[in-house]
Short mmCIF file of C-alpha atoms and ligand atoms in Angstrom, two decimals:
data_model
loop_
_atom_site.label_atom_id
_atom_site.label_comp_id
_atom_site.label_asym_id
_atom_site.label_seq_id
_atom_site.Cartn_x
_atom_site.Cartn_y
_atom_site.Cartn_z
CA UNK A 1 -11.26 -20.22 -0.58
CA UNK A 2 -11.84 -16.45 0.57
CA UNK A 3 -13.48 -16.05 -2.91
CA UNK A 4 -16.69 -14.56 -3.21
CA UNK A 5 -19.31 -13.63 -6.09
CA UNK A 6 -19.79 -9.51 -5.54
CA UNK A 7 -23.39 -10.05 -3.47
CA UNK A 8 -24.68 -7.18 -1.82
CA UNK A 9 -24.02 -9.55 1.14
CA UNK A 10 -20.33 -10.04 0.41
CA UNK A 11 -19.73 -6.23 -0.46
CA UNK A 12 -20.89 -5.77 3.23
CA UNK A 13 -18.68 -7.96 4.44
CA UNK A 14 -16.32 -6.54 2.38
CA UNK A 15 -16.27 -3.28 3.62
CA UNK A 16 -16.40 -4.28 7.16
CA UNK A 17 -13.52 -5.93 6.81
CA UNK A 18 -11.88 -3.21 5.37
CA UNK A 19 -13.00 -0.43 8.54
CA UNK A 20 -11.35 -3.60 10.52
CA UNK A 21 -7.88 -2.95 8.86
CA UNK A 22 -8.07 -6.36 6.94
CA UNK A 23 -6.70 -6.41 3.42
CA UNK A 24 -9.98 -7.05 0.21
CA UNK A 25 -9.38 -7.41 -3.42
CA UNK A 26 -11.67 -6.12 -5.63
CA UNK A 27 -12.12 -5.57 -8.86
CA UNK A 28 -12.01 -2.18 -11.02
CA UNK A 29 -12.10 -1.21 -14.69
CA UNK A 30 -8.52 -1.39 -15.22
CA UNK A 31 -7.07 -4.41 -12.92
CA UNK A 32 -8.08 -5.45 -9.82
CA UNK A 33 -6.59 -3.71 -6.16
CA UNK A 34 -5.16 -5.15 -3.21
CA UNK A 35 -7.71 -2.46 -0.90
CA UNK A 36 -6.77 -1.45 2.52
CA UNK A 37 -8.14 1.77 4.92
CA UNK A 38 -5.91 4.36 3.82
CA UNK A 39 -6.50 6.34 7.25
CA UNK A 40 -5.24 3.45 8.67
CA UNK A 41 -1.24 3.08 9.16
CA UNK A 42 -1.37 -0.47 10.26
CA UNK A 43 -3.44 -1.83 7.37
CA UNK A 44 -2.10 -0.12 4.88
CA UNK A 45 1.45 -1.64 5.83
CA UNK A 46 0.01 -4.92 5.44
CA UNK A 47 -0.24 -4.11 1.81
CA UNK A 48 3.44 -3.43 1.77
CA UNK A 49 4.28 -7.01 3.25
CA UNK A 50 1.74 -8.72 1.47
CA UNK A 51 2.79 -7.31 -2.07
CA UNK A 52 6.74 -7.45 -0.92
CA UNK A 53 6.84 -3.59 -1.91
CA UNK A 54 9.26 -1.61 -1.00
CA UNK A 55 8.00 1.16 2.13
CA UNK A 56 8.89 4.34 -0.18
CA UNK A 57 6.60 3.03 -2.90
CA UNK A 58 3.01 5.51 -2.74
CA UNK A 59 -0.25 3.96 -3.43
CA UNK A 60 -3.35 5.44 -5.18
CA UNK A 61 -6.17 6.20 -2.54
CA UNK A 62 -9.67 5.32 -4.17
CA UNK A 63 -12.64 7.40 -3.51
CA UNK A 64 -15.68 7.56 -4.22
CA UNK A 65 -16.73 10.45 -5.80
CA UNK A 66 -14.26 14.11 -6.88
CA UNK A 67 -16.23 15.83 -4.06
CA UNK A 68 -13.59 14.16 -1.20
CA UNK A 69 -10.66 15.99 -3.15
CA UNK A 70 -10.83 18.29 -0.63
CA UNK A 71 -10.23 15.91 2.13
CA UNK A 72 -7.09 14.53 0.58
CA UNK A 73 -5.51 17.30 -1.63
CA UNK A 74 -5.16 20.40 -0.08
CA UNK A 75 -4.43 22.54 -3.63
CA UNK A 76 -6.32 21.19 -7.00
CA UNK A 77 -4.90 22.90 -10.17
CA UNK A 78 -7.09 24.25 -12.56
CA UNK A 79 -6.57 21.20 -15.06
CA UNK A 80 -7.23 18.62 -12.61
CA UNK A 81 -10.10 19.73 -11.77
CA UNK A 82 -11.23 19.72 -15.59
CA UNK A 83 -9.53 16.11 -15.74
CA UNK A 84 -11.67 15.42 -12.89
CA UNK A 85 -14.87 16.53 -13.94
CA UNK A 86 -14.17 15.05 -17.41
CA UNK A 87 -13.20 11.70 -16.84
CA UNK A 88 -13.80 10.26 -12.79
CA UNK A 89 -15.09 8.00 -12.70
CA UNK A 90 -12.95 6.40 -14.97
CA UNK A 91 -9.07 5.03 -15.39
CA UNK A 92 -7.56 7.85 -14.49
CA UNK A 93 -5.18 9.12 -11.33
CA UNK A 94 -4.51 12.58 -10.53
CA UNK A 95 -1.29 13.24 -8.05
CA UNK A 96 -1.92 16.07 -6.00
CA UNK A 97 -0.85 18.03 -3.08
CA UNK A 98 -1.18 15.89 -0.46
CA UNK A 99 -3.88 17.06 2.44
CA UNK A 100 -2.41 17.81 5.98
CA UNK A 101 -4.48 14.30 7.16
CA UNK A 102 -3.16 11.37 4.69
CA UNK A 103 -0.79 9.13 6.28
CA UNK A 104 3.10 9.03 5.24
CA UNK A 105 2.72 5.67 4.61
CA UNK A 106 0.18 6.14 1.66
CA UNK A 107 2.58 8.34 -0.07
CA UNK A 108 5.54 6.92 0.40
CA UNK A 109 6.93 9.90 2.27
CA UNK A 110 6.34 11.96 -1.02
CA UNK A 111 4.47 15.65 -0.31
CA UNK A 112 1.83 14.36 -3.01
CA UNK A 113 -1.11 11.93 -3.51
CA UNK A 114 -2.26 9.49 -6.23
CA UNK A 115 -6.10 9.57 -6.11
CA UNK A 116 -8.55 8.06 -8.44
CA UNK A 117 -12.62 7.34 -8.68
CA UNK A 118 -13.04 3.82 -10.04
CA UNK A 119 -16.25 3.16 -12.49
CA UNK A 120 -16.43 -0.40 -11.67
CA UNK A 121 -19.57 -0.72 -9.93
CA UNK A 122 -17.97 -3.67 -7.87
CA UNK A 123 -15.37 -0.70 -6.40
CA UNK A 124 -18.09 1.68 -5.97
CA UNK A 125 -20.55 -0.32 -4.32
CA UNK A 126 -17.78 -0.93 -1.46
CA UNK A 127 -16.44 2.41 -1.57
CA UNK A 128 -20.87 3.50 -0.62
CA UNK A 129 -20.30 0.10 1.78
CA UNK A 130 -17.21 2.13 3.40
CA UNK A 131 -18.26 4.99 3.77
CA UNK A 132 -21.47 4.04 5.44
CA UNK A 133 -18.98 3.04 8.15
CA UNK A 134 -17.59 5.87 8.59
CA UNK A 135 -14.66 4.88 6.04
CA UNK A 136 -13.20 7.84 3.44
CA UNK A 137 -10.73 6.41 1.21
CA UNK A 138 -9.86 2.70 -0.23
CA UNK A 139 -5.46 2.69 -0.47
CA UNK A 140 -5.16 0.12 -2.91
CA UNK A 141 -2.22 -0.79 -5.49
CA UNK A 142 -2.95 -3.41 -7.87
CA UNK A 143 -3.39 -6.71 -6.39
CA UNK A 144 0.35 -8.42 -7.40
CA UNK A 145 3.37 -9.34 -6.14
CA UNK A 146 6.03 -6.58 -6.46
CA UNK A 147 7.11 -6.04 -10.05
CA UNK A 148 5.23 -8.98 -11.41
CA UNK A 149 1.61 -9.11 -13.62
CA UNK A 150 -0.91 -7.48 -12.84
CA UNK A 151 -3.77 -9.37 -12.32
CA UNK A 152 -7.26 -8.77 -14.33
CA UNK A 153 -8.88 -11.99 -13.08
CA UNK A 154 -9.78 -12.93 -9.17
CA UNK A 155 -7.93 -16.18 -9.92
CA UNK A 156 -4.99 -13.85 -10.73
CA UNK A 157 -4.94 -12.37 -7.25
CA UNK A 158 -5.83 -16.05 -5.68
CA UNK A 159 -2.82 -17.19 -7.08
CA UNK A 160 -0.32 -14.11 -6.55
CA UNK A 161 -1.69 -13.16 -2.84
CA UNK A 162 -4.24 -16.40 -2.30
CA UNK A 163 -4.06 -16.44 2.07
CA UNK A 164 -2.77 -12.59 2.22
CA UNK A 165 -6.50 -11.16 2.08
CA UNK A 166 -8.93 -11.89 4.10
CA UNK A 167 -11.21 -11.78 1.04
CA UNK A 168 -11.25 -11.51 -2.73
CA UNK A 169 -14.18 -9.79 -4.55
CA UNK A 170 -14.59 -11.45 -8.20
CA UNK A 171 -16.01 -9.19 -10.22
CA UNK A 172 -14.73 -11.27 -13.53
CA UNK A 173 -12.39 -10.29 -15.51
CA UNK A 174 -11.58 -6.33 -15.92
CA UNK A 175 -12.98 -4.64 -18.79
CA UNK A 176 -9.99 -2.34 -19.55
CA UNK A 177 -7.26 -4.84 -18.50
CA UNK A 178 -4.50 -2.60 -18.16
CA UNK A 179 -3.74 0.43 -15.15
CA UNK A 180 -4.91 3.72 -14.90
CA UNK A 181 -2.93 6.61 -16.95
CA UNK A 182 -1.43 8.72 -14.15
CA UNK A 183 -1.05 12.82 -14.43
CA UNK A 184 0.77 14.64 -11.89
CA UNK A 185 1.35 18.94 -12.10
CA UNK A 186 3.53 21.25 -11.46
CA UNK A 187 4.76 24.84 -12.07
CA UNK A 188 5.13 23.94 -16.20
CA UNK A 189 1.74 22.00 -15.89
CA UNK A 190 0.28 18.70 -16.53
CA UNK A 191 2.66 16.37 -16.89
CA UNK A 192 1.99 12.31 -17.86
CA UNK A 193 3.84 9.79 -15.64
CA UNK A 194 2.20 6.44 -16.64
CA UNK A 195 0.71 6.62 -19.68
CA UNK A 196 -2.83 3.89 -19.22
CA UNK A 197 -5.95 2.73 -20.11
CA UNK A 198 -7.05 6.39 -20.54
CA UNK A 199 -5.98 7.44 -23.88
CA UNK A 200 -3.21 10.41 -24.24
CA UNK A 201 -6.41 11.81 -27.35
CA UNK A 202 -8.95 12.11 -24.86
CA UNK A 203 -6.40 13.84 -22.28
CA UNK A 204 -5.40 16.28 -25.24
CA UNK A 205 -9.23 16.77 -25.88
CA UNK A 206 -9.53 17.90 -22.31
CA UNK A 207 -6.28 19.88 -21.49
CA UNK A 208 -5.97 21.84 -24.78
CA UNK A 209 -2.24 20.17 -25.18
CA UNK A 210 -0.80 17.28 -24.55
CA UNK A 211 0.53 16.70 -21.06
CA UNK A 212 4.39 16.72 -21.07
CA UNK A 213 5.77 13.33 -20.45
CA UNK A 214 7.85 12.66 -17.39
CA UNK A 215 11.70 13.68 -16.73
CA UNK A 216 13.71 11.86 -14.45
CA UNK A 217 12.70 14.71 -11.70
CA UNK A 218 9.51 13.70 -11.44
CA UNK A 219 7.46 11.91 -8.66
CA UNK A 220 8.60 8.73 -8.30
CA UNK A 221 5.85 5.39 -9.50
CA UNK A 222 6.83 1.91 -9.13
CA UNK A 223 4.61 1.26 -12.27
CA UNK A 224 7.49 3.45 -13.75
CA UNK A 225 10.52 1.36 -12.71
CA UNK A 226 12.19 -0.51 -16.22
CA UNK A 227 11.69 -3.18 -14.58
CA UNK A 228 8.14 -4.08 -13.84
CA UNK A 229 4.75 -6.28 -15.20
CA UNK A 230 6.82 -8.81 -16.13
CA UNK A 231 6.81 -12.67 -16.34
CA UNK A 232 9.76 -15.10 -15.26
CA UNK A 233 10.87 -16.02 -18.52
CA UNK A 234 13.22 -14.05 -20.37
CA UNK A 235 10.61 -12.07 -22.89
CA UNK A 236 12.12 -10.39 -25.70
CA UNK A 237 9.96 -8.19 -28.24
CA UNK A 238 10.76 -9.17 -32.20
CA UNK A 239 9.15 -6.75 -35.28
CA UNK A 240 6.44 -8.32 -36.65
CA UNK A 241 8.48 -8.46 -39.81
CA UNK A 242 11.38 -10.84 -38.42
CA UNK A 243 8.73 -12.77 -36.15
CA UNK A 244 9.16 -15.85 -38.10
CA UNK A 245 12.28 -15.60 -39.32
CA UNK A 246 13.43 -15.45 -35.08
CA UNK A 247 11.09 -18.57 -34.46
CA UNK A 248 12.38 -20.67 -37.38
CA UNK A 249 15.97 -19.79 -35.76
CA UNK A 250 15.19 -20.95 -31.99
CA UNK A 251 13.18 -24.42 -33.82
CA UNK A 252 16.46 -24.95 -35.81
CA UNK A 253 18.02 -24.82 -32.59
CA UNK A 254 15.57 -27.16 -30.67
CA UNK A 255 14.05 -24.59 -28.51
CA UNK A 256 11.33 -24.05 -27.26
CA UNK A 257 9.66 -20.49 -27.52
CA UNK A 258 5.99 -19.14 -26.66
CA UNK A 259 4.84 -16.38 -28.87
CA UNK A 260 2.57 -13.68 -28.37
CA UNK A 261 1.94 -12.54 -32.36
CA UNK A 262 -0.85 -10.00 -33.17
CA UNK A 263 -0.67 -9.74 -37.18
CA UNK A 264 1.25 -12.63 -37.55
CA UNK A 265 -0.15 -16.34 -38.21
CA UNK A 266 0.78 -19.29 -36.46
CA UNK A 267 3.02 -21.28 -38.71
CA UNK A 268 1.12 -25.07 -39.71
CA UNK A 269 4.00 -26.95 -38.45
CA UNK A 270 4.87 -25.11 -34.81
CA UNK A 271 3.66 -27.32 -32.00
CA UNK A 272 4.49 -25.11 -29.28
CA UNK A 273 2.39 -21.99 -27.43
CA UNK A 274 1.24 -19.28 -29.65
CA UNK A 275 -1.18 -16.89 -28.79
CA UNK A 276 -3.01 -14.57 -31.25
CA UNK A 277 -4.33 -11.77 -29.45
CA UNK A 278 -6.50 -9.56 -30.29
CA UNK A 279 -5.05 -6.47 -33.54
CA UNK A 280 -6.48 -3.57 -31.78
CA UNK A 281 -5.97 -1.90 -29.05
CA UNK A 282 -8.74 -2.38 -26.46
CA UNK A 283 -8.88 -5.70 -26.92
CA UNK A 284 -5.26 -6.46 -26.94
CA UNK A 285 -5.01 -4.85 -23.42
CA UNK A 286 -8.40 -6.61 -22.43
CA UNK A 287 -6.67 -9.79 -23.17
CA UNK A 288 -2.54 -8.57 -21.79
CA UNK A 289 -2.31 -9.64 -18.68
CA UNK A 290 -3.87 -13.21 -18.94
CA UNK A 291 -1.71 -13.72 -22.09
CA UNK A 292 1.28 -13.23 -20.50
CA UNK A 293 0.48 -15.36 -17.49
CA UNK A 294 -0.11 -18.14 -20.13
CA UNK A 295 2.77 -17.54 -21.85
CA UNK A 296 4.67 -17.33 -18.59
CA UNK A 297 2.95 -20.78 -17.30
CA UNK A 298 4.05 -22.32 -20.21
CA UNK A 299 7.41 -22.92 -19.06
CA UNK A 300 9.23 -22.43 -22.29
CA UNK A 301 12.91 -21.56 -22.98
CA UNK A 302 11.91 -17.88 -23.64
CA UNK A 303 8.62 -15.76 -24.59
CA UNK A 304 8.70 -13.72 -28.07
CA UNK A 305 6.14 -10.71 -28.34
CA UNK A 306 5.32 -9.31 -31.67
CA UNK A 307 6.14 -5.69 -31.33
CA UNK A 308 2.87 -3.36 -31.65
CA UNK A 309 2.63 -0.18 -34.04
CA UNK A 310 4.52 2.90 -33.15
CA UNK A 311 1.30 5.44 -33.07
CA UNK A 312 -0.33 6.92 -29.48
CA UNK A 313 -2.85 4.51 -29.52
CA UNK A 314 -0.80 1.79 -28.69
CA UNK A 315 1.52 3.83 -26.41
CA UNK A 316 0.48 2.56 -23.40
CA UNK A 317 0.61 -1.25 -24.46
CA UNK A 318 3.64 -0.22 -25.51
CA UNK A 319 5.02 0.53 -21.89
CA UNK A 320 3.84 -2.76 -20.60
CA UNK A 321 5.59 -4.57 -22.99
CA UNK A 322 8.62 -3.15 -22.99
CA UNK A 323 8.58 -3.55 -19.24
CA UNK A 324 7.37 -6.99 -19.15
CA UNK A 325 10.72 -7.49 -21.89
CA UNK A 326 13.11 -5.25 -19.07
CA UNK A 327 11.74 -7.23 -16.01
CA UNK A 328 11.70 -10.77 -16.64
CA UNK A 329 14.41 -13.32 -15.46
CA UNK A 330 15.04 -17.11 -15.37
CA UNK A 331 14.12 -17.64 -11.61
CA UNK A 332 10.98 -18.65 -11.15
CA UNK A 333 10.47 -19.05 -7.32
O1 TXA B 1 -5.51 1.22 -12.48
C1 TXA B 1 -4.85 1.45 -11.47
O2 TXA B 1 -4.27 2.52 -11.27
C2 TXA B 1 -4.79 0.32 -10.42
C3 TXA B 1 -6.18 0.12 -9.84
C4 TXA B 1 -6.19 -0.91 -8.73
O3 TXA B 1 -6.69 1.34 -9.41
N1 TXA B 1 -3.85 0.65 -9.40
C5 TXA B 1 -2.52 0.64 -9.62
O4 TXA B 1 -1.79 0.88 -8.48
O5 TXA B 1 -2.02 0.42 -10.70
P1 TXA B 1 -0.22 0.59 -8.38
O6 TXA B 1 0.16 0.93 -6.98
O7 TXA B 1 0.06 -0.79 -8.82
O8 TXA B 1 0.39 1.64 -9.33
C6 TXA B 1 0.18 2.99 -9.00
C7 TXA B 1 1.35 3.80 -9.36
C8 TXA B 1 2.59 3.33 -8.65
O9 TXA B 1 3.63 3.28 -9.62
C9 TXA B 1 2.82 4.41 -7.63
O10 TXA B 1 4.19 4.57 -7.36
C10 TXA B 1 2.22 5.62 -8.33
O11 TXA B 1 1.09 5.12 -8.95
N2 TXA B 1 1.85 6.63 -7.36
C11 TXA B 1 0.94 6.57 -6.39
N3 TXA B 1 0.93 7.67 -5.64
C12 TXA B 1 1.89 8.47 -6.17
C13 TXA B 1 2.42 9.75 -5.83
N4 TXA B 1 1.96 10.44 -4.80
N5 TXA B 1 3.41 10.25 -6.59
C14 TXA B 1 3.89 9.56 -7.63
N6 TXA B 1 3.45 8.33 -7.99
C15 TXA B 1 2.47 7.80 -7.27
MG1 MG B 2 1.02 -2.21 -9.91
#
């Protein structure tokens, strides 16, 4: 098994492997990342095969500290730079300019860059680790097969990725549990393409407005695809106020659902999976990601979500699920 308890040892190891061009998960606050060297081409494609993503897909380049913008971006609007200062490190990814130096391959051919400083002190410890070998900047998209869960767990990226890596970092499970928001600029300003862990407040707080949300001309994210986060069985979100009415239904029927409720109680008399997850909104996204594996693993005819409230707060949980509801299928190879 390639994994290992986050030892000063092992984070050596770690980032030797990575200056080698070998592939290491590790853990951050928001989910954990499939890391390659993002100055080099060849390892960074192995990310591509080993996730199945397609080429023209970017991924975020880790650093760590804002002081290597420079290296990587070679313009950094005025509001970035207050994003920056305000909330790296932290779940939060700036695209930017790309610099005249990052490979094609880390942007997916795009003129910009995703870059983010992760707080975990698992991702910063091998970021110092890296960089002590001469390394600058960690490419690494979250560590899951294409368009499926994202994983919050190091068992998570065992099972999605298992003999891909060369070695998984298990940091436990990630504190925030869901990605990081993403803000990209242009002329109008900033401009919110994946709304995330960091809340669209504290961005407010910071920029004096709130930043626009995306039009179809903007930079493309595969976190931004309909389809995307989302289990093999066919998920459909119910309101909480028909939640048992649509159960009693699919029991009348003799099926077979799995629930994900939040306000909602588990009926005495249903037998099947039903998970209660946490009713606000850290903790339901602490929990996400594991709760829909389970309700994935549980094999039943279909998964039913309790929808969540309609205010910012729950915006970004919002996006997952209605993702998780676009992308999943009945094939489950
Ligand atoms: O929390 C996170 O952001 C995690 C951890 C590991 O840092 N990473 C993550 O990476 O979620 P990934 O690749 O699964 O999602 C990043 C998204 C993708 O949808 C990608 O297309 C988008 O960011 N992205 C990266 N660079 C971009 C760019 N230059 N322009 C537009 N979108 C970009
Ligand atoms: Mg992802």
């Amino acid at each position: 098994m390639n994994l290992h308890a986050p030892t000063p040892e092992s984070i050596e190891r770690a980032a030797d492997l990575l200056r080698r061009g070998e592939l290491v998960a590790f853990p951050t606050e928001t989910v954990y990342g499939l890391g390659a060297d993002a100055t080099n081409r060849d390892a960074v494609a192995r990310i591509f095969a080993a996730k199945g993503r397609p080429a023209d897909h970017p991924v975020i380049v880790h650093l760590a500290a804002a002081d290597a913008l420079p290296q990587w971006a070679r313009a950094v609007p005025d509001a970035a730079r207050r994003l920056a200062a305000a909330f790296w490190p932290g779940p939060l990814t700036l695209i930017l300019p790309r610099g005249p130096a990052v490979e094609g391959i880390v942007t997916g051919g795009q003129d910009s860059v995703g870059l983010r400083v992760p707080a975990h002190p698992v991702a910063q410890a091998l970021l110092a680790g890296f960089a002590r070998r001469g390394g600058a900047g960690i490419a690494a998209p979250s560590a899951n097969r294409f368009g499926r869960i994202s994983p919050t767990t190091a068992a998570h990226v065992a099972t999605d990725l298992g003999d891909a890596v060369a070695m998984i970092l298990d940091g436990g499970a990630c504190a925030l549990g869901i990605e990081s928001t993403i803000v990209a600029f242009d002329d109008d300003g900033p401009m919110l393409l994946r709304p995330g862990s960091l809340g669209i407040d504290a961005l407010t707080r910071v920029l004096g407005r709130a930043p626009r949300s995306a039009d179809a001309s903007a930079p493309r994210a595969s976190g931004t695809l309909t389809a995307h986060y989302a289990p093999h069985t066919r998920t459909q979100l119910i309101a909480a106020a028909s939640l048992l009415s649509e159960v009693r239904q699919r029991l009348e029927r003799d099926e077979d659902p799995a629930v994900l409720a939040r306000g909602v109680a588990r009926p005495g008399d249903f037998a099947g999976t039903w998970i209660g997850a946490p009713s606000d909104p850290p903790g339901y996204a602490h929990e996400l990601y594991a709760n829909l594996r389970r309700l994935d693993a549980a094999r039943a005819d279909e998964i039913l979500i309790e929808a969540l409230p309609n205010d910012d707060a729950w915006l970004a949980l919002r996006d997952r699920l209605a993702r998780a509801a676009a992308g999943s299928d009945d094939d489950r190879d």
